[in-house]
mmCIF file of C-alpha atoms in Angstrom:
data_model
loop_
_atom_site.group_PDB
_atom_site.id
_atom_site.type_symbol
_atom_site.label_atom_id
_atom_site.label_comp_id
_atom_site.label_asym_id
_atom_site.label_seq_id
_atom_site.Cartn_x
_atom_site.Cartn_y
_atom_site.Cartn_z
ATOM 1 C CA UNK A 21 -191.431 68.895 -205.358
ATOM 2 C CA UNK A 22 -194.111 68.008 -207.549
ATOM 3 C CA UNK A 23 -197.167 69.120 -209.264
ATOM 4 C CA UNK A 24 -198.725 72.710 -208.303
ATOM 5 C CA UNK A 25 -197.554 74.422 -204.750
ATOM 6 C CA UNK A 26 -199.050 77.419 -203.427
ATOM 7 C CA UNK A 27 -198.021 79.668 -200.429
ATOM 8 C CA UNK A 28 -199.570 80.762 -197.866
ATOM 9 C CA UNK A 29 -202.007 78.280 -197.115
ATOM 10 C CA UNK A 30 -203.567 80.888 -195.099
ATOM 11 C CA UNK A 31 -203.882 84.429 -195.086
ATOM 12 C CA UNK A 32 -205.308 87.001 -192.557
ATOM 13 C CA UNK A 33 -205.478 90.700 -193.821
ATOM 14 C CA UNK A 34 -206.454 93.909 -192.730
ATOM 15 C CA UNK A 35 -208.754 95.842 -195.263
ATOM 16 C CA UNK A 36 -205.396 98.348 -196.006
ATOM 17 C CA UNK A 37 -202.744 95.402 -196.135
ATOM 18 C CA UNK A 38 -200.527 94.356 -199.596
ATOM 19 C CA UNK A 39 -199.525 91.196 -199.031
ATOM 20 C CA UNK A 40 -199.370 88.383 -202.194
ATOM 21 C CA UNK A 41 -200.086 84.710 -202.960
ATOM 22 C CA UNK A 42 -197.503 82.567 -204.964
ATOM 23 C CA UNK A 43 -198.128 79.545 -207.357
ATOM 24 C CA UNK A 44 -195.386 77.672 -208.555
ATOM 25 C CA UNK A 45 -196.489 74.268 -210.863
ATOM 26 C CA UNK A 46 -193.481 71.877 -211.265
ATOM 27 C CA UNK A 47 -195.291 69.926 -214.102
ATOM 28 C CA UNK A 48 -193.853 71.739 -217.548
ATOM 29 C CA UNK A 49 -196.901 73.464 -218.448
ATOM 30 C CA UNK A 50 -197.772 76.067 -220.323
ATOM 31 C CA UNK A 51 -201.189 78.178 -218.605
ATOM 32 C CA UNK A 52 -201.610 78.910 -215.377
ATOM 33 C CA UNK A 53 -204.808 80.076 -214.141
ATOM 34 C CA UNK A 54 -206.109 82.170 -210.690
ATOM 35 C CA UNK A 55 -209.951 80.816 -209.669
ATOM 36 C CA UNK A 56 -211.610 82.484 -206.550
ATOM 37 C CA UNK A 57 -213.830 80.281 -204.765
ATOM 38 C CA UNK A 58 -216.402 81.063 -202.205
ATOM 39 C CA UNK A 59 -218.823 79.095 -200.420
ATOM 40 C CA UNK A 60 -222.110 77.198 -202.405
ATOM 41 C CA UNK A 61 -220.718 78.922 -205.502
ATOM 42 C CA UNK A 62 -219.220 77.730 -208.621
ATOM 43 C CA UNK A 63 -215.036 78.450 -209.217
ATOM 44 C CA UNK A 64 -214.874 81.908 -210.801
ATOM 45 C CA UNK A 65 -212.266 82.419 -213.193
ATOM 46 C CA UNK A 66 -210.064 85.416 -212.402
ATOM 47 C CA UNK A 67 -206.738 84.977 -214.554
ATOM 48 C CA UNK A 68 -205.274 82.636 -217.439
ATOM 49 C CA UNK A 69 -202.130 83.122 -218.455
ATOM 50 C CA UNK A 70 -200.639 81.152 -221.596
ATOM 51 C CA UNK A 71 -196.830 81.453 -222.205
ATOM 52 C CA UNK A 72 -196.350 83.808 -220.368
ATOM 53 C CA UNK A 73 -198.983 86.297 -221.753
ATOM 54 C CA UNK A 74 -202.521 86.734 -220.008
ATOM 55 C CA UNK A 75 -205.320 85.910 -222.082
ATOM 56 C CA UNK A 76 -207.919 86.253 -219.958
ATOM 57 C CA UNK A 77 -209.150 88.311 -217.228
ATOM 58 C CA UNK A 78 -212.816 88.258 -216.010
ATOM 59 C CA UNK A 79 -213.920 91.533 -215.076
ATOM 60 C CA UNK A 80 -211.398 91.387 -211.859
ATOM 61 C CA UNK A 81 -211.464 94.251 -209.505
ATOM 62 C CA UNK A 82 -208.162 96.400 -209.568
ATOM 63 C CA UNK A 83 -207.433 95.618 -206.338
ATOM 64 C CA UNK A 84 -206.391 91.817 -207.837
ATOM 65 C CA UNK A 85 -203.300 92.311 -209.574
ATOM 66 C CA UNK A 86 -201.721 89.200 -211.535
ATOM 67 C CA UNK A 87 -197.925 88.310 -211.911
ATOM 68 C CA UNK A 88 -196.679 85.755 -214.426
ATOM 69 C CA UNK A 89 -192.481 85.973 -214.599
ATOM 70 C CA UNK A 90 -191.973 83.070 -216.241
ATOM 71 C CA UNK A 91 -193.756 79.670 -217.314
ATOM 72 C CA UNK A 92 -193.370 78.072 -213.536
ATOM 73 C CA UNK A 93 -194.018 80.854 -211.326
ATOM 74 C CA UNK A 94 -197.731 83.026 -211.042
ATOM 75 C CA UNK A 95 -198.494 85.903 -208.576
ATOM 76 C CA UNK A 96 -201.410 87.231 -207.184
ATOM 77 C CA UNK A 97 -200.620 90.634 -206.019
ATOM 78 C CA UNK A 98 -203.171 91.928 -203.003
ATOM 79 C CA UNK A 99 -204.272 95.684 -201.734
ATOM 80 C CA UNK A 100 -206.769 96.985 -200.006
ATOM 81 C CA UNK A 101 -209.105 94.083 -200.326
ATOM 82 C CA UNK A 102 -212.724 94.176 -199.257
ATOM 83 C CA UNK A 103 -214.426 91.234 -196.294
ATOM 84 C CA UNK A 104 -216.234 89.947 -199.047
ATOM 85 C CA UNK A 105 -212.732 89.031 -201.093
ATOM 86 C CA UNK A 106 -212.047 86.626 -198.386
ATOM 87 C CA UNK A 107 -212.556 82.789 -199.959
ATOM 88 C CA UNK A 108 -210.014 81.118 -201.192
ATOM 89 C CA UNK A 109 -207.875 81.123 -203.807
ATOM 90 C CA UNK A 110 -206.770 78.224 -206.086
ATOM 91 C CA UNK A 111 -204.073 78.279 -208.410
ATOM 92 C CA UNK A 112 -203.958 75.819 -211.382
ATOM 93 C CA UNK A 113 -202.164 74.995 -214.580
ATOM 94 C CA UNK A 114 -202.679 72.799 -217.903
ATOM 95 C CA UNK A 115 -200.618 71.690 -220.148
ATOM 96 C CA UNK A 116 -202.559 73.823 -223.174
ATOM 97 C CA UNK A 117 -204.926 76.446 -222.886
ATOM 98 C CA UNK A 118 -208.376 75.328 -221.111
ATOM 99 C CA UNK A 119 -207.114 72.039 -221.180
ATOM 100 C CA UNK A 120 -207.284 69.479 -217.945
ATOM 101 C CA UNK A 121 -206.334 71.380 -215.069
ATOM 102 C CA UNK A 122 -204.144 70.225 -212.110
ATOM 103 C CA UNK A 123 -204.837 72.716 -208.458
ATOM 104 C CA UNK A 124 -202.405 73.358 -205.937
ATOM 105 C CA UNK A 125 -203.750 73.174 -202.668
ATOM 106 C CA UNK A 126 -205.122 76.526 -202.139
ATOM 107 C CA UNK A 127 -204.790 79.840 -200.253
ATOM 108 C CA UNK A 128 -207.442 80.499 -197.612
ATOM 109 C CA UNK A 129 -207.623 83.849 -197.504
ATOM 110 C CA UNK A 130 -209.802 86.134 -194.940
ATOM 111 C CA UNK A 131 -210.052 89.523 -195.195
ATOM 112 C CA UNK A 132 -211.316 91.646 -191.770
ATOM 113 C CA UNK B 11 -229.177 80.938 -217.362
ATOM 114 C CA UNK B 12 -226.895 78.347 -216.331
ATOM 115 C CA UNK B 13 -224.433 76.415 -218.429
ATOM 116 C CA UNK B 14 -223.531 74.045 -216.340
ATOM 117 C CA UNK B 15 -225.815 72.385 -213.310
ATOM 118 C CA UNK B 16 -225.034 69.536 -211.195
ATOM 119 C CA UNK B 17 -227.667 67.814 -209.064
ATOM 120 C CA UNK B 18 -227.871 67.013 -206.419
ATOM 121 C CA UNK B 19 -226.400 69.452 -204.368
ATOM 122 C CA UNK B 20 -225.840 67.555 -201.665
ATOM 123 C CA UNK B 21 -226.129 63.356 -201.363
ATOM 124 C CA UNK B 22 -225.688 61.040 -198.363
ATOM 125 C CA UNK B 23 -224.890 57.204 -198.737
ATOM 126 C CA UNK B 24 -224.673 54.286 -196.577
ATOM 127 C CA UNK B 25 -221.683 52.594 -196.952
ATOM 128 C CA UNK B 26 -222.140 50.321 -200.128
ATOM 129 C CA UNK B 27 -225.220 51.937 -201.187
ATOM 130 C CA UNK B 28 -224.483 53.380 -205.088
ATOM 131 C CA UNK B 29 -225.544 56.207 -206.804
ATOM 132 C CA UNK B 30 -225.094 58.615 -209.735
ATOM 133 C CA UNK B 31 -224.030 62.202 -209.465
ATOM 134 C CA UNK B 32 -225.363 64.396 -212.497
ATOM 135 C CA UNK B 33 -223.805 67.006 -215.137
ATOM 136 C CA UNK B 34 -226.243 68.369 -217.368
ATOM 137 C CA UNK B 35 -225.105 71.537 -219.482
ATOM 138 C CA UNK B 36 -226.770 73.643 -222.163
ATOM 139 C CA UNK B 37 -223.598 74.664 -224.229
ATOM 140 C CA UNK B 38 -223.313 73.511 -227.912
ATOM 141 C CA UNK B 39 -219.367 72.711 -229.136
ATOM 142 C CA UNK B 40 -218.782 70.720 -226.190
ATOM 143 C CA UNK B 41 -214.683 70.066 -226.630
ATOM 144 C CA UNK B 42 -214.384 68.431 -223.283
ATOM 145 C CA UNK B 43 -216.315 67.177 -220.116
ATOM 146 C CA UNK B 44 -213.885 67.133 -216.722
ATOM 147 C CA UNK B 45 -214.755 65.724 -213.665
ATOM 148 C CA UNK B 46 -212.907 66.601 -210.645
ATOM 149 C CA UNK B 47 -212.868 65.237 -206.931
ATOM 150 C CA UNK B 48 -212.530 67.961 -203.669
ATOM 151 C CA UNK B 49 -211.635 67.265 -199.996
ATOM 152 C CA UNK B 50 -211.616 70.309 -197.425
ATOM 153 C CA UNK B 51 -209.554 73.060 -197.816
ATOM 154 C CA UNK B 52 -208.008 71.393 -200.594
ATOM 155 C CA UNK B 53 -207.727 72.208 -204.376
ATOM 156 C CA UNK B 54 -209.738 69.497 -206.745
ATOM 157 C CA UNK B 55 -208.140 66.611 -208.058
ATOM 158 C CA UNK B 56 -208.468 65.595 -211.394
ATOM 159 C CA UNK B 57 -210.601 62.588 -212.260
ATOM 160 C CA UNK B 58 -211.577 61.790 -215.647
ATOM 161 C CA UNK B 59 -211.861 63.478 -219.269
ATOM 162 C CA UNK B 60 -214.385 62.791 -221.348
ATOM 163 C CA UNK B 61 -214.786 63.986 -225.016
ATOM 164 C CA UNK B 62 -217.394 62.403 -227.001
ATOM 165 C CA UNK B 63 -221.372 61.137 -226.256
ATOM 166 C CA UNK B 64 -221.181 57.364 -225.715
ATOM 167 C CA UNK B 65 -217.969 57.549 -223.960
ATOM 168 C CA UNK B 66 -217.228 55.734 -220.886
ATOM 169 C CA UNK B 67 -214.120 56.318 -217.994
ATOM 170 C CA UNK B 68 -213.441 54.143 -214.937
ATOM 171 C CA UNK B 69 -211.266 54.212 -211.928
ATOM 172 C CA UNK B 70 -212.031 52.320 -208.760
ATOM 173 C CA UNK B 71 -215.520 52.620 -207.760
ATOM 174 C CA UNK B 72 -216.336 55.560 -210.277
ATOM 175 C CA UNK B 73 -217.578 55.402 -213.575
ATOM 176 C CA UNK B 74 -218.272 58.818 -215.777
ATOM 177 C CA UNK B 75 -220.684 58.993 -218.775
ATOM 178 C CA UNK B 76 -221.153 61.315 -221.029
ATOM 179 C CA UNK B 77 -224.521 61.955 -223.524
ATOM 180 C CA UNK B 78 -225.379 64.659 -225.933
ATOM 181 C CA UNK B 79 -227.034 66.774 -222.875
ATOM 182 C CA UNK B 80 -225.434 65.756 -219.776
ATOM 183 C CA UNK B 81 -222.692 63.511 -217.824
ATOM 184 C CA UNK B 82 -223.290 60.706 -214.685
ATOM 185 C CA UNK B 83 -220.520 59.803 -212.018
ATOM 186 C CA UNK B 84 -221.609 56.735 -210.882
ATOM 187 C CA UNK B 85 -220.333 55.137 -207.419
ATOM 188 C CA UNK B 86 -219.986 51.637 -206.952
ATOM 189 C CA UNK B 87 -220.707 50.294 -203.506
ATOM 190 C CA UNK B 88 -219.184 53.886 -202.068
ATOM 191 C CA UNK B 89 -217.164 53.962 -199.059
ATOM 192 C CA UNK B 90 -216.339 56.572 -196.289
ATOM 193 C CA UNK B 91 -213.046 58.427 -198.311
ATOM 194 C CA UNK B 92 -215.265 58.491 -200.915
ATOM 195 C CA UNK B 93 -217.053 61.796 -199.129
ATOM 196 C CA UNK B 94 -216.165 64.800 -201.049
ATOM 197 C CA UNK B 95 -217.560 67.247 -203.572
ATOM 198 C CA UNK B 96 -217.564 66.197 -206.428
ATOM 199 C CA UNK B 97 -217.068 69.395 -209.641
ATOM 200 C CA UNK B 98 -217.745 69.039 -212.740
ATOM 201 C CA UNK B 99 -216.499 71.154 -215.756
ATOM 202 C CA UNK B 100 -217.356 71.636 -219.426
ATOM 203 C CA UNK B 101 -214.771 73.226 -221.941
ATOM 204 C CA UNK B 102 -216.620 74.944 -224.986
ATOM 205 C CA UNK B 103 -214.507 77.069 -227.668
ATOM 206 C CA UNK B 104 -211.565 78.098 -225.159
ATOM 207 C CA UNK B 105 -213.433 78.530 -222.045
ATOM 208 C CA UNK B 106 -213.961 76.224 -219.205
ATOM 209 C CA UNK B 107 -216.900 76.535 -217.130
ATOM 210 C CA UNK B 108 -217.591 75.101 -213.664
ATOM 211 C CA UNK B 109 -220.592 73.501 -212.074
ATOM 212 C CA UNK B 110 -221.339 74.157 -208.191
ATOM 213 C CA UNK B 111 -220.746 70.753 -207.047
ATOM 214 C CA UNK B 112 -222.613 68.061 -205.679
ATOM 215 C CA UNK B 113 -221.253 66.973 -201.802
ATOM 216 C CA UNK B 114 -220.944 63.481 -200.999
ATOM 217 C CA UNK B 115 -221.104 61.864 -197.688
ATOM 218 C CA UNK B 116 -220.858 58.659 -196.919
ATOM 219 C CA UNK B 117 -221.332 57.016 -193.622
ATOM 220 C CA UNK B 118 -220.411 53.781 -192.465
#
């Protein structure tokens, strides 16, 4: 495989649910990143992780909970989400930090 | 206030009929301009990089600008896979800001 894969595509989830989205880039680099996007708005940053270490995290509800295991592999770890978390969620990586960013495909994610 | 606004939000095109899409940003320290193409349900796909005012990047029928205050995708006699939205994104310091997008349609 190649480039950035992300599982499940799509998500359904009950309010009181734990369920988690997986990111795996194939592409040797070293941030990976967690943007939310919801309709007519602008990606929101959520997570950046850089070696392994986070370096960012954007005011994120507790209920988002970030994984990073090793340089290929990034978790986004789910509970007791609200409707209005449902949007979905794209997973990225660069080669540096904030540098040009290559998406996986996405995780649609609804929340009822 | 905004950092980063693209205009239009929304275009539609004949077939063959060009246009420009529009970046315009406020941010001072600009390290980076990024320009990204997204179909439906899927995540963007990187298009172009630009660094410095003056400089130009092509591929196909799209050509990116950059100036001192803002950036232009321009489409060449578009066609219909050309229909997306089109993001653009501006790195300052280490951050990396996102526009909203400007969506593309082109009919035949």
């Amino acid at each position: 495989e190649t480039g950035v894969t992300q599982t499940p595509r799509h998500l359904v989830m009950g309010m009181t649910n734990k369920k988690s989205l997986k990111c795996e880039q194939h592409l040797g680099h070293n941030a990976m990143y967690w943007y939310k996007q919801s309709a007519k708005k602008p990606l929101e940053l959520m997570f950046v992780y850089s070696l392994e270490e986070r370096v960012e995290n954007n005011s994120v509800p507790s209920r988002f909970s970030p994984e990073c295991p090793n340089s290929s592999h990034l978790f986004l770890h789910l509970h007791t989400l609200q409707p209005e978390d449902s949007a979905l969620y794209l997973c990225a990586s660069s080669q540096d930090y904030a540098g040009e960013l290559f998406f996986g495909e996405g995780s649609r994610l609804t929340v009822l | 206030e905004d950092q980063v606004t693209q205009s239009p939000e929304a275009l539609r095109l004949q077939e063959g009929e060009s246009s420009s899409l529009n970046c315009s940003y406020t941010v001072s320290g600009l390290r980076g301009l990024f320009w990204y193409r997204q179909d439906p349900g899927k995540g963007p796909e990187f298009l172009f990089t630009l660094y410095s005012a003056g400089e130009e990047k092509e591929k196909e029928r799209l050509k990116a600008t950059l100036t001192k205050k803002e950036s232009f995708l321009h489409i060449t006699a578009p066609k219909p896979e050309d229909s997306a939205t089109y993001l653009c994104a501006l790195k300052y310091g280490n951050k990396l800001v996102f526009g909203a997008g400007t969506i593309l349609r082109v009919k035949s």
